Coordinates of C-alpha atoms in Angstrom, one line a residue:
Chain Q
M59 CA 77.7 94.5 117.2
I60 CA 78.5 93.4 113.7
A61 CA 74.8 94.0 112.7
V62 CA 74.9 97.6 114.2
A63 CA 78.2 98.4 112.4
L64 CA 77.0 97.0 109.1
S65 CA 73.6 98.8 109.3
L66 CA 75.4 102.0 110.2
F67 CA 77.7 101.4 107.2
F68 CA 74.8 101.4 104.8
I69 CA 72.9 104.2 106.4
L70 CA 76.0 106.5 106.3
L71 CA 76.8 105.5 102.8
I72 CA 73.3 106.3 101.6
I73 CA 73.1 109.7 103.3
G74 CA 76.2 110.8 101.5
V75 CA 78.9 110.5 104.1
P76 CA 82.3 110.2 102.3
V77 CA 83.1 106.5 101.8
A78 CA 86.4 106.7 103.7
H79 CA 84.6 108.1 106.7
V80 CA 81.7 105.6 106.4
V81 CA 84.0 102.7 107.1
L82 CA 85.8 104.5 109.9
G83 CA 82.6 105.7 111.5
S84 CA 80.9 102.2 111.5
A85 CA 84.1 100.6 112.9
A86 CA 84.2 103.4 115.5
V87 CA 80.7 102.6 116.7
G88 CA 81.5 98.9 116.8
V89 CA 84.7 99.5 118.8
L90 CA 82.8 101.7 121.3
M91 CA 80.1 99.1 121.7
A92 CA 82.9 96.6 122.5
G93 CA 83.8 98.9 125.4
K94 CA 87.1 100.2 123.9
N95 CA 88.0 103.9 123.5
G96 CA 89.2 106.0 120.6
T97 CA 92.9 105.5 121.1
I98 CA 92.8 102.2 119.4
L99 CA 91.0 103.7 116.5
A100 CA 93.5 106.5 116.1
Q101 CA 96.3 103.9 116.2
Q102 CA 94.6 101.7 113.6
L103 CA 94.1 104.7 111.4
F104 CA 97.8 105.4 111.7
L105 CA 98.7 101.8 111.0
G106 CA 96.3 101.8 107.9
C107 CA 98.4 104.6 106.3
D108 CA 101.7 103.2 107.6
S109 CA 102.6 101.1 104.5
F110 CA 105.6 101.4 102.2
L111 CA 103.7 100.0 99.3
L112 CA 100.8 102.4 99.8
L113 CA 103.4 105.2 99.3
A114 CA 103.3 104.3 95.6
V115 CA 99.8 105.7 95.3
P116 CA 100.6 109.4 95.8
F117 CA 103.6 109.2 93.6
F118 CA 101.8 107.4 90.8
I119 CA 98.9 109.9 91.0
I120 CA 101.3 112.9 90.9
S121 CA 103.2 111.5 87.9
G122 CA 99.9 110.5 86.1
D123 CA 98.4 114.0 86.7
L124 CA 101.6 115.7 85.5
A125 CA 101.7 113.6 82.3
A126 CA 98.0 114.2 81.7
K127 CA 98.5 118.0 82.0
G128 CA 101.5 118.0 79.7
K129 CA 102.1 117.0 76.1
T130 CA 102.4 113.2 76.8
S131 CA 98.8 112.5 75.6
E132 CA 99.3 114.3 72.3
K133 CA 102.6 112.5 71.6
I134 CA 101.1 109.1 72.4
V135 CA 98.1 109.8 70.1
S136 CA 100.1 110.9 67.2
S137 CA 102.5 107.9 67.4
V138 CA 99.8 105.3 67.7
N139 CA 97.7 107.0 65.0
C140 CA 100.6 107.0 62.4
F141 CA 100.8 103.2 62.7
L142 CA 97.1 102.2 63.1
G143 CA 95.4 105.0 61.1
R144 CA 95.3 103.1 57.8
L145 CA 93.4 100.1 59.1
P146 CA 89.6 100.0 58.7
G147 CA 88.3 101.9 61.7
G148 CA 92.0 102.8 62.2
L149 CA 91.4 106.1 63.9
G150 CA 89.0 104.4 66.4
I151 CA 91.6 101.6 67.0
A152 CA 94.3 104.3 67.5
T153 CA 92.0 106.0 70.1
I154 CA 91.6 102.7 72.0
F155 CA 95.4 101.9 72.0
A156 CA 96.2 105.5 72.9
C157 CA 94.1 105.0 75.9
V158 CA 95.9 101.7 76.7
L159 CA 99.3 103.6 76.6
F160 CA 98.0 106.6 78.3
G161 CA 96.4 104.4 80.9
A162 CA 99.8 102.9 81.6
I163 CA 100.9 106.3 82.5
T164 CA 98.0 107.8 84.4
G165 CA 96.1 104.7 85.7
S166 CA 93.0 106.9 85.8
A167 CA 89.8 106.3 83.6
I168 CA 88.5 109.9 83.9
A169 CA 91.9 111.4 83.0
C170 CA 92.1 109.1 79.9
V171 CA 88.6 110.0 78.7
V172 CA 89.2 113.7 79.2
A173 CA 92.8 113.8 77.7
I174 CA 92.3 111.4 74.8
G175 CA 88.6 112.0 74.3
T176 CA 88.9 115.8 73.8
L177 CA 91.9 115.2 71.5
M178 CA 90.4 112.4 69.4
M179 CA 86.7 113.2 69.2
P180 CA 87.0 116.1 66.7
K181 CA 89.4 114.0 64.5
L182 CA 87.1 111.0 64.6
L183 CA 84.0 113.1 63.6
E184 CA 86.0 114.9 60.9
N185 CA 87.0 111.5 59.4
G186 CA 83.4 110.4 59.0
Y187 CA 83.0 108.2 62.1
P188 CA 79.4 108.1 63.2
R189 CA 78.8 110.2 66.3
I190 CA 77.3 107.3 68.2
L191 CA 80.4 105.1 67.6
V192 CA 82.7 108.0 68.6
L193 CA 80.9 108.5 71.9
G194 CA 81.1 104.8 72.6
I195 CA 84.8 104.6 71.8
I196 CA 85.7 107.6 74.0
T197 CA 83.6 106.3 76.9
V198 CA 84.8 102.8 77.1
A199 CA 88.4 103.1 75.9
G200 CA 89.3 105.3 78.8
T201 CA 88.3 102.5 81.2
I202 CA 91.1 100.2 79.9
G203 CA 93.6 102.4 81.7
V204 CA 92.7 101.0 85.1
M205 CA 93.7 97.5 83.9
I206 CA 97.0 98.4 82.3
P207 CA 99.8 98.5 84.8
P208 CA 100.8 100.5 86.8
S209 CA 97.2 101.0 88.0
I210 CA 96.1 102.8 91.2
P211 CA 93.2 100.4 91.8
M212 CA 95.5 97.5 91.5
L213 CA 97.9 99.0 94.0
Q214 CA 95.0 99.7 96.4
Q215 CA 93.9 96.1 96.1
A216 CA 97.4 94.8 96.6
V217 CA 97.8 96.7 99.8
A218 CA 94.3 95.8 101.1
M219 CA 94.6 92.1 100.3
N220 CA 98.3 91.8 101.0
I221 CA 99.3 90.5 97.6
S222 CA 102.3 91.3 95.5
A223 CA 101.8 94.6 93.6
G224 CA 104.3 93.6 91.0
A225 CA 102.4 90.3 90.3
M226 CA 99.1 92.2 90.3
F227 CA 100.5 94.7 87.7
T228 CA 101.7 91.9 85.5
A229 CA 98.4 90.1 85.8
G230 CA 96.6 93.0 84.3
F231 CA 98.6 93.2 81.1
I232 CA 97.1 90.4 79.0
P233 CA 93.5 91.1 80.1
G234 CA 94.0 94.8 79.3
V235 CA 95.5 94.2 75.9
M236 CA 92.9 91.5 75.2
T237 CA 90.0 93.8 76.0
A238 CA 91.6 96.5 73.8
L239 CA 91.9 94.0 70.9
M240 CA 88.3 92.8 71.3
M241 CA 87.1 96.4 71.2
S242 CA 89.3 97.1 68.2
A243 CA 87.8 94.1 66.4
Y244 CA 84.3 95.5 67.1
V245 CA 85.4 98.9 65.6
V246 CA 86.8 97.2 62.5
W247 CA 83.5 95.3 62.1
Y248 CA 81.5 98.5 62.5
A249 CA 83.8 100.4 60.1
V250 CA 83.5 97.8 57.4
K251 CA 79.7 97.5 57.9
H252 CA 79.1 101.2 57.8
K253 CA 81.8 101.8 55.1
I254 CA 83.8 104.4 57.2
P255 CA 86.5 105.8 55.0
R256 CA 90.1 104.6 55.8
G257 CA 92.7 107.1 56.8
E258 CA 95.8 107.9 54.7
G259 CA 98.9 105.9 55.7
A260 CA 102.0 107.9 56.6
P261 CA 105.3 107.1 54.8
W262 CA 107.9 105.3 56.9
K263 CA 110.1 108.4 57.1
E264 CA 107.2 110.3 58.7
K265 CA 106.5 107.4 61.0
I266 CA 110.1 107.4 62.2
R267 CA 110.0 111.1 62.7
I268 CA 106.8 110.9 64.8
L269 CA 108.2 108.0 66.8
L270 CA 111.4 110.0 67.5
N271 CA 109.4 113.0 68.4
S272 CA 107.3 110.9 70.9
F273 CA 110.3 108.9 72.1
W274 CA 110.3 110.3 75.7
A275 CA 106.5 109.8 76.2
L276 CA 106.6 106.3 74.9
L277 CA 109.6 105.4 77.1
F278 CA 107.6 106.3 80.2
P279 CA 105.7 103.0 80.7
I280 CA 108.8 101.0 79.7
I281 CA 111.0 102.7 82.4
I282 CA 108.3 102.2 85.1
L283 CA 107.3 98.7 84.3
G284 CA 110.8 97.6 83.3
G285 CA 112.0 98.8 86.7
I286 CA 109.4 96.7 88.6
Y287 CA 109.6 93.6 86.4
T288 CA 113.4 93.4 86.4
G289 CA 113.4 93.7 90.1
L290 CA 115.6 96.9 90.0
A291 CA 112.9 98.9 91.9
T292 CA 110.0 98.2 94.1
P293 CA 106.6 99.5 93.0
T294 CA 107.0 102.4 95.4
E295 CA 110.5 103.3 94.0
A296 CA 109.2 102.9 90.5
A297 CA 106.4 105.4 91.3
V298 CA 109.0 107.9 92.6
V299 CA 111.1 107.4 89.5
S300 CA 108.0 108.0 87.4
V301 CA 107.5 111.4 89.1
F302 CA 111.0 112.6 88.4
Y303 CA 110.9 111.1 84.9
V304 CA 107.8 113.0 84.0
L305 CA 109.2 116.2 85.6
L306 CA 112.3 115.8 83.4
V307 CA 110.3 115.1 80.2
E308 CA 107.5 117.7 80.6
L309 CA 109.6 120.4 82.2
V310 CA 112.9 120.2 80.4
I311 CA 112.3 118.3 77.1
Y312 CA 108.7 119.2 76.2
R313 CA 108.6 122.5 78.2
S314 CA 104.8 122.0 78.8
Y315 CA 104.5 124.2 81.8
S316 CA 106.3 126.6 84.1
L317 CA 107.7 125.8 87.5
K318 CA 104.9 127.7 89.1
Q319 CA 102.2 125.8 87.2
L320 CA 104.0 122.6 88.0
F321 CA 104.0 123.2 91.7
A322 CA 100.3 124.1 91.6
F323 CA 99.5 120.9 89.8
M324 CA 101.6 118.9 92.3
C325 CA 99.7 120.5 95.3
K326 CA 96.4 119.4 93.8
S327 CA 97.6 115.9 93.0
T328 CA 99.0 115.4 96.5
V329 CA 95.7 116.4 98.1
S330 CA 93.7 114.1 95.6
A331 CA 96.1 111.3 96.3
A332 CA 95.5 111.7 100.1
T333 CA 91.8 111.0 99.5
L334 CA 92.5 107.7 97.8
T335 CA 95.1 106.6 100.3
I336 CA 92.8 107.3 103.2
T337 CA 90.1 105.1 101.6
V338 CA 92.6 102.1 101.8
A339 CA 93.7 103.1 105.4
T340 CA 90.1 103.4 106.8
A341 CA 89.2 100.2 105.0
Q342 CA 92.0 98.5 106.9
V343 CA 90.5 99.8 110.2
F344 CA 87.1 98.4 109.2
V345 CA 88.6 95.1 108.2
W346 CA 90.6 95.0 111.5
F347 CA 87.4 95.6 113.4
M348 CA 85.4 93.0 111.4
T349 CA 88.1 90.5 111.8
T350 CA 88.2 90.9 115.6
A351 CA 84.4 90.5 115.6
K352 CA 84.9 87.3 113.5
L353 CA 82.9 88.5 110.5
P354 CA 85.2 86.6 108.0
D355 CA 84.3 83.4 109.8
L356 CA 80.6 84.2 109.5
I357 CA 80.9 85.0 105.8
Y358 CA 82.9 81.9 105.3
N359 CA 80.3 79.6 106.9
A360 CA 77.4 81.4 105.2
I361 CA 78.9 81.2 101.7
T362 CA 80.4 77.7 101.9
N363 CA 77.1 76.3 103.3
H364 CA 75.0 77.8 100.6
I365 CA 77.1 78.0 97.5
S366 CA 78.1 74.7 96.0
S367 CA 80.2 75.7 93.1
T368 CA 82.9 78.1 92.1
T369 CA 80.9 79.2 89.1
L370 CA 78.0 80.2 91.2
L371 CA 80.2 82.2 93.5
W372 CA 81.7 84.0 90.5
V373 CA 78.2 84.7 89.1
L374 CA 77.1 86.1 92.5
L375 CA 80.3 88.2 92.9
C376 CA 80.1 89.6 89.4
L377 CA 76.4 90.4 89.9
M378 CA 77.2 92.2 93.2
F379 CA 80.0 94.1 91.5
L380 CA 77.7 95.0 88.6
V381 CA 75.1 96.4 91.0
V382 CA 77.7 98.2 93.1
G383 CA 79.3 99.6 89.9
C384 CA 76.1 101.2 88.9
F385 CA 76.2 103.5 92.0
T386 CA 79.8 103.8 93.2
N387 CA 83.4 102.7 92.6
V388 CA 83.8 99.0 92.6
I389 CA 87.4 99.2 93.8
T390 CA 86.4 100.9 97.1
V391 CA 84.1 98.0 97.8
V392 CA 86.7 95.5 96.9
V393 CA 89.2 97.1 99.2
I394 CA 86.8 96.8 102.0
L395 CA 85.3 93.4 101.1
G396 CA 88.3 91.6 99.6
P397 CA 90.2 91.0 102.8
L398 CA 87.0 89.6 104.4
L399 CA 86.6 87.2 101.5
V400 CA 90.2 85.8 101.5
N401 CA 89.2 82.6 103.3
V402 CA 86.2 82.1 101.0
L403 CA 88.3 82.6 97.9
S404 CA 90.8 80.1 99.1
Y405 CA 88.1 77.6 99.9
Y406 CA 86.9 77.8 96.2
N407 CA 90.5 77.7 95.0
I408 CA 90.3 81.2 93.6
N409 CA 93.6 82.9 93.2
L410 CA 93.6 86.4 94.9
I411 CA 95.3 87.9 91.9
H412 CA 92.7 86.4 89.6
F413 CA 90.0 87.8 91.8
G414 CA 91.7 91.2 91.7
V415 CA 91.8 91.2 87.9
I416 CA 88.1 90.3 87.7
A417 CA 87.3 93.0 90.2
I418 CA 89.2 95.5 88.1
M419 CA 87.3 94.3 85.0
M420 CA 84.0 94.8 86.8
A421 CA 85.2 98.2 87.9
Q422 CA 85.8 99.0 84.2
I423 CA 82.2 98.0 83.5
G424 CA 81.0 100.0 86.4
F425 CA 82.6 103.2 84.9
V426 CA 80.2 102.9 81.9
T427 CA 77.0 101.5 83.4
P428 CA 74.1 103.8 84.0
P429 CA 72.9 105.6 86.0
F430 CA 76.1 106.7 87.6
G431 CA 79.0 105.5 85.5
L432 CA 81.8 108.1 85.8
C433 CA 83.0 107.8 82.2
L434 CA 79.4 108.0 80.9
F435 CA 79.1 111.4 82.5
T436 CA 82.5 112.6 81.4
T437 CA 81.7 111.8 77.7
M438 CA 78.3 113.5 78.1
K439 CA 80.2 116.6 79.1
I440 CA 82.9 116.5 76.5
G441 CA 80.5 115.4 73.7
P442 CA 78.4 117.2 74.6
A443 CA 75.8 114.4 74.4
T444 CA 72.8 113.1 76.1
M445 CA 72.9 110.0 78.3
P446 CA 70.8 107.8 75.8
E447 CA 73.3 108.8 73.1
V448 CA 76.3 107.7 75.1
I449 CA 74.6 104.5 76.3
K450 CA 73.6 103.7 72.7
G451 CA 77.2 104.2 71.6
S452 CA 78.6 102.2 74.5
W453 CA 76.3 99.1 74.4
G454 CA 78.3 97.1 71.9
F455 CA 81.5 97.7 73.8
L456 CA 79.8 96.9 77.1
I457 CA 78.8 93.5 75.7
I458 CA 82.5 93.0 74.7
M459 CA 83.6 93.8 78.2
V460 CA 81.1 91.3 79.6
L461 CA 82.5 88.7 77.2
A462 CA 86.0 89.5 78.2
T463 CA 85.1 89.1 81.8
I464 CA 83.6 85.7 81.1
L465 CA 86.7 84.7 79.2
L466 CA 88.9 85.9 82.1
I467 CA 86.8 83.9 84.6
V468 CA 86.8 80.7 82.5
F469 CA 90.5 80.9 81.6
P470 CA 92.3 82.1 84.8
Q471 CA 95.6 81.5 82.9
L472 CA 94.9 84.8 81.0
S473 CA 95.5 86.6 84.2
L474 CA 97.9 84.2 85.9
W475 CA 100.2 83.0 83.2
L476 CA 102.3 86.1 82.9
P477 CA 102.8 86.8 86.6
G478 CA 103.8 83.1 86.9
L479 CA 106.3 83.6 84.1
V480 CA 107.8 86.9 85.3
Y481 CA 107.9 85.9 89.0
N482 CA 108.9 82.4 88.2
T483 CA 106.2 80.9 90.5
G484 CA 104.1 78.8 88.1
V485 CA 100.5 79.6 87.4
A486 CA 99.2 79.6 90.9
I487 CA 100.8 82.5 92.8
Chain U
M39 CA 72.0 145.5 110.2
S40 CA 75.3 146.3 111.9
R41 CA 75.2 142.9 113.6
F42 CA 74.7 141.3 110.1
K43 CA 77.7 143.3 108.8
K44 CA 79.8 142.2 111.8
A45 CA 78.9 138.6 111.2
S46 CA 79.7 138.9 107.5
S47 CA 83.1 140.5 108.2
I48 CA 83.9 137.7 110.7
I49 CA 83.0 135.1 108.1
K50 CA 85.2 136.9 105.5
A51 CA 88.1 137.0 107.9
Y52 CA 87.7 133.4 108.8
N53 CA 87.6 132.4 105.1
R54 CA 90.8 134.4 104.4
F55 CA 92.5 132.8 107.4
S56 CA 91.3 129.3 106.4
D57 CA 92.6 129.8 102.8
I58 CA 96.0 130.8 104.1
V59 CA 96.2 127.8 106.4
S60 CA 95.2 125.4 103.7
T61 CA 97.7 126.9 101.3
I62 CA 100.5 126.5 103.9
E63 CA 99.3 122.9 104.5
E64 CA 99.3 122.2 100.7
Y65 CA 102.8 123.5 100.3
F66 CA 104.0 121.6 103.4
I67 CA 102.7 118.2 102.2
T68 CA 103.8 118.7 98.6
I69 CA 107.3 119.7 99.7
L70 CA 107.4 116.8 102.2
T71 CA 106.4 114.3 99.5
L72 CA 109.0 115.7 97.0
A73 CA 111.7 115.6 99.7
F74 CA 111.0 112.0 100.5
G75 CA 110.8 111.2 96.8
L76 CA 114.3 112.6 96.4
I77 CA 115.5 110.5 99.4
L78 CA 114.0 107.4 97.9
I79 CA 115.7 108.1 94.6
Y80 CA 119.0 108.6 96.4
N81 CA 118.5 105.3 98.2
L82 CA 117.7 103.6 95.0
A83 CA 120.9 105.0 93.4
L84 CA 122.9 103.8 96.4
R85 CA 121.5 100.3 96.1
A86 CA 122.2 100.2 92.4
L87 CA 125.8 101.1 93.3
K88 CA 125.7 98.3 95.9
I89 CA 126.3 100.8 98.7
Q90 CA 124.3 100.5 102.0
G91 CA 121.4 102.9 101.9
L92 CA 119.9 105.1 104.5
I93 CA 118.4 102.8 107.2
W94 CA 115.7 105.2 108.3
N95 CA 114.5 105.9 104.8
E96 CA 111.7 103.3 104.7
E97 CA 110.3 103.9 108.2
F98 CA 110.3 107.7 107.8
S99 CA 108.8 107.5 104.3
R100 CA 105.9 105.6 105.9
Y101 CA 105.5 108.3 108.5
M102 CA 105.6 110.9 105.8
L103 CA 102.8 109.1 104.1
V104 CA 100.7 109.1 107.3
I105 CA 101.2 112.8 107.8
T106 CA 100.6 113.8 104.1
T107 CA 97.6 111.6 103.9
L108 CA 95.9 112.9 106.9
I109 CA 96.7 116.6 106.3
G110 CA 95.7 116.1 102.6
C111 CA 92.4 114.6 103.7
S112 CA 91.8 117.5 106.0
I113 CA 92.4 120.0 103.1
A114 CA 90.2 117.8 100.9
V115 CA 87.2 118.4 103.3
K116 CA 87.4 122.1 102.5
N117 CA 87.6 121.4 98.7
K118 CA 84.9 118.7 98.9
G119 CA 87.4 116.3 97.4
H120 CA 86.4 113.1 99.2
M121 CA 84.6 110.3 97.4
V122 CA 80.9 110.2 98.2
M123 CA 77.9 108.3 97.0
D124 CA 75.5 111.2 96.8
T125 CA 72.8 109.5 94.8
L126 CA 70.1 110.1 97.4
V127 CA 71.3 113.6 98.4
T128 CA 71.0 114.8 94.8
A129 CA 67.7 113.0 94.1
L130 CA 65.9 114.6 97.1
P131 CA 64.4 118.1 97.0
I132 CA 67.2 120.7 97.4
R133 CA 66.6 121.7 101.0
I134 CA 66.2 118.2 102.3
G135 CA 69.3 117.2 100.3
H136 CA 71.3 120.0 102.0
V137 CA 70.0 119.0 105.4
L138 CA 71.0 115.4 104.8
R139 CA 74.4 116.5 103.7
A140 CA 74.7 118.7 106.9
I141 CA 73.9 115.6 109.0
G142 CA 76.6 113.6 107.2
Y143 CA 79.1 116.4 107.8
L144 CA 78.1 116.6 111.5
I145 CA 78.7 112.9 111.9
C146 CA 82.1 113.2 110.3
S147 CA 82.9 116.2 112.5
V148 CA 82.0 114.4 115.7
L149 CA 83.9 111.3 114.6
Y150 CA 87.1 113.2 113.9
L151 CA 87.0 115.6 116.8
Y152 CA 86.5 112.5 119.0
L153 CA 89.4 110.7 117.4
G154 CA 91.5 113.9 117.6
I155 CA 91.0 114.0 121.4
Y156 CA 92.3 110.5 121.7
A157 CA 95.1 111.1 119.3
Y158 CA 96.1 114.1 121.5
K159 CA 96.1 111.9 124.6
W160 CA 98.1 109.2 122.8
T161 CA 100.7 111.8 121.8
G162 CA 101.0 112.8 125.5
K163 CA 101.5 109.2 126.4
L164 CA 104.2 108.8 123.7
V165 CA 106.0 111.8 125.2
A166 CA 105.7 110.4 128.7
M167 CA 107.0 106.9 127.5
N168 CA 109.7 108.6 125.4
R169 CA 108.9 106.1 122.6
K170 CA 111.6 106.1 119.9
S171 CA 111.4 105.2 116.2
E172 CA 112.5 101.7 115.1
S173 CA 115.4 102.6 112.9
I174 CA 117.1 105.5 114.6
N175 CA 116.9 106.9 118.1
I176 CA 114.4 109.7 117.4
P177 CA 111.2 110.3 119.5
L178 CA 108.0 109.3 117.7
W179 CA 105.7 111.9 119.2
P180 CA 106.4 114.6 116.7
V181 CA 104.8 112.4 114.0
W182 CA 101.7 112.1 116.3
V183 CA 101.6 115.9 116.7
F184 CA 100.9 116.2 113.0
V185 CA 98.4 113.3 113.1
T186 CA 96.5 115.0 115.9
Y187 CA 96.6 118.3 114.1
A188 CA 95.3 116.7 110.9
I189 CA 92.5 114.8 112.6
L190 CA 91.3 117.8 114.7
T191 CA 91.4 120.2 111.7
M192 CA 89.5 117.6 109.7
G193 CA 86.8 117.5 112.4
W194 CA 86.7 121.3 112.5
R195 CA 86.5 121.6 108.7
Y196 CA 83.6 119.2 108.6
F197 CA 81.9 121.3 111.2
V198 CA 82.3 124.4 109.0
Q199 CA 81.0 122.4 106.0
M200 CA 77.9 121.5 108.0
L201 CA 77.3 125.2 108.7
K202 CA 77.7 125.9 105.0
S203 CA 75.3 123.2 104.1
I204 CA 72.7 124.6 106.5
S205 CA 73.2 128.1 105.1
A206 CA 72.9 126.6 101.5
A207 CA 69.7 124.9 102.6
S208 CA 68.2 128.2 103.8
R209 CA 69.1 129.8 100.5
G210 CA 67.8 126.9 98.5
E211 CA 71.1 126.6 96.5
K212 CA 71.4 123.9 93.8
I213 CA 73.2 120.8 95.0
I214 CA 76.2 119.8 92.9
S215 CA 76.9 116.1 93.0
E216 CA 80.5 115.0 93.6
Q217 CA 80.5 113.4 90.2
E218 CA 79.5 116.6 88.4
A219 CA 82.1 118.5 90.4
Q220 CA 84.8 116.0 89.5
I221 CA 84.0 116.0 85.8
A222 CA 83.8 119.8 85.7
A223 CA 87.2 120.1 87.4
S224 CA 88.8 117.6 85.0
L225 CA 87.4 119.5 82.0
E226 CA 88.5 122.8 83.4
E227 CA 92.0 121.5 84.0
E228 CA 92.1 120.2 80.4
A229 CA 91.0 123.6 79.0
A230 CA 93.6 125.3 81.2
R231 CA 96.2 122.9 80.0
K232 CA 95.4 123.5 76.3
K233 CA 95.4 127.3 77.0
A234 CA 98.8 127.1 78.7
I235 CA 100.3 125.1 75.8
A236 CA 98.7 127.5 73.3
D237 CA 100.0 130.5 75.2
K238 CA 103.5 129.0 75.3
Q239 CA 103.5 128.2 71.6
G240 CA 102.2 131.8 71.0
G241 CA 105.1 133.1 73.1
N242 CA 107.6 131.0 71.2
V243 CA 106.3 132.3 67.9
K244 CA 106.7 135.9 69.1

């Protein structure tokens, strides 16, 4: 039964059936083979969506989309640029940190690449940055957004693996900033080596003016994350607040779009959020079926009998994520596979939040690995550039991301220290 | 020739009807989401003031999520908004790729129509059992009416997509991968955003 369901899973996936339906379809066949009828499947599908935490996904997507379509991205770029622009490679560093801040708002890699990329690419080229480096920065910086809280993939994982979304969000903070700093160091090195001219520094008066002008946009992540970390709001409530905050900022303060446009954007966002939510819901159905068929036990026995060390398990998991990331979204796979691996992870003393952070990191790498990295293609379009050009520009950054992943695996404290501190639970959550 | 004209006018009428239905659905789920957002904010404010919140808020917000997710997914079938791994489909010769896609759509259609029938039966059972929600004494079956509707329309929309894929195969139309479509949509949105801002600034200057 498991073999048939798993075979069907891969066949359906390969012939281009949407991922959400692949998992539901293969679970359905398994359920039918077990002699049950469709009622239980319909109920499980209902239960898969029936989660208060999952409710945060549509609200975060709506707020992120509205912010991306408004003036928030421009405000963030200008404020980051006025502080970092004077450093060697300053404009490149500003692009990376603009993506970090923008990622905190949208949580989407593609939105980051499009919004910040289209804004910064002409500026970087005008300021004498080599085209290859510019393509690399635009491609990889956008991926940091999925690690910086609040992040949709983190929420999906938290729901699927039944872990605290707040702790997961906190865990992504240091790895996200660390990756951004490592990428910035690479840009500085590249700028010094290729003698890229430095930007002109803005006087303090100008800096304060820009900061005041961007005040509402910069306050956005503080309000959302502050609400969650201080315990004033649950992640779902914080997501709702983020929608109404962005409405207030973009509609009343910045006046970026009309009410009619706003409603059209919201309609689109609600539909796109539904497609993400259903992936988690159907994955839950699949996990429920596989659990009743005792697949987690089989996986547990197979892995613990053949893999002797935690390091080897990490290597194998990362290799698997790397291969998966070349063809599809790693997070979808983690949402399906993660709950089945819980026992295995606990056997090897791997914290679920630590696992989640590494999975997000591998998803980031997956966004830029050929042949189907989403950010790779996005940069090719906005460049416009050829794939070899984008790959050439991204290579250095890709190595940095791999190094960051190794660091995160070797030092779990990088992911676990902050959630331990914020949630007062010690390192092991 | 007249038969061809009749078929073409039926398709046009169906497309118009389908557009109207999906627009109504889009409005419905967006308004429902916003309404529950407001209720959640209201509850948050009550809690901040240390006043007892609405007890049904959480349970009904979850039901709202179920309804909006399933109806949203049904709409997304029409817009090809679901995440797919179409590496093989786009790598194959055009006609074979379309046929493979049509098979995928047929599988989804059968799956959801099958589930829809059982969801309908379950709704009937809920009516018969007079099952109530956990927090307040309200029947649960209306939620399942929306669930059944969403699942059945999803099955139907996949069936229509299958027919469209067969028609595209017969015409030898180029296959657009999900990735290409997603990126094109993002870039289009960005261009529209910039235009809207420029228009507004132009208007302000005037």
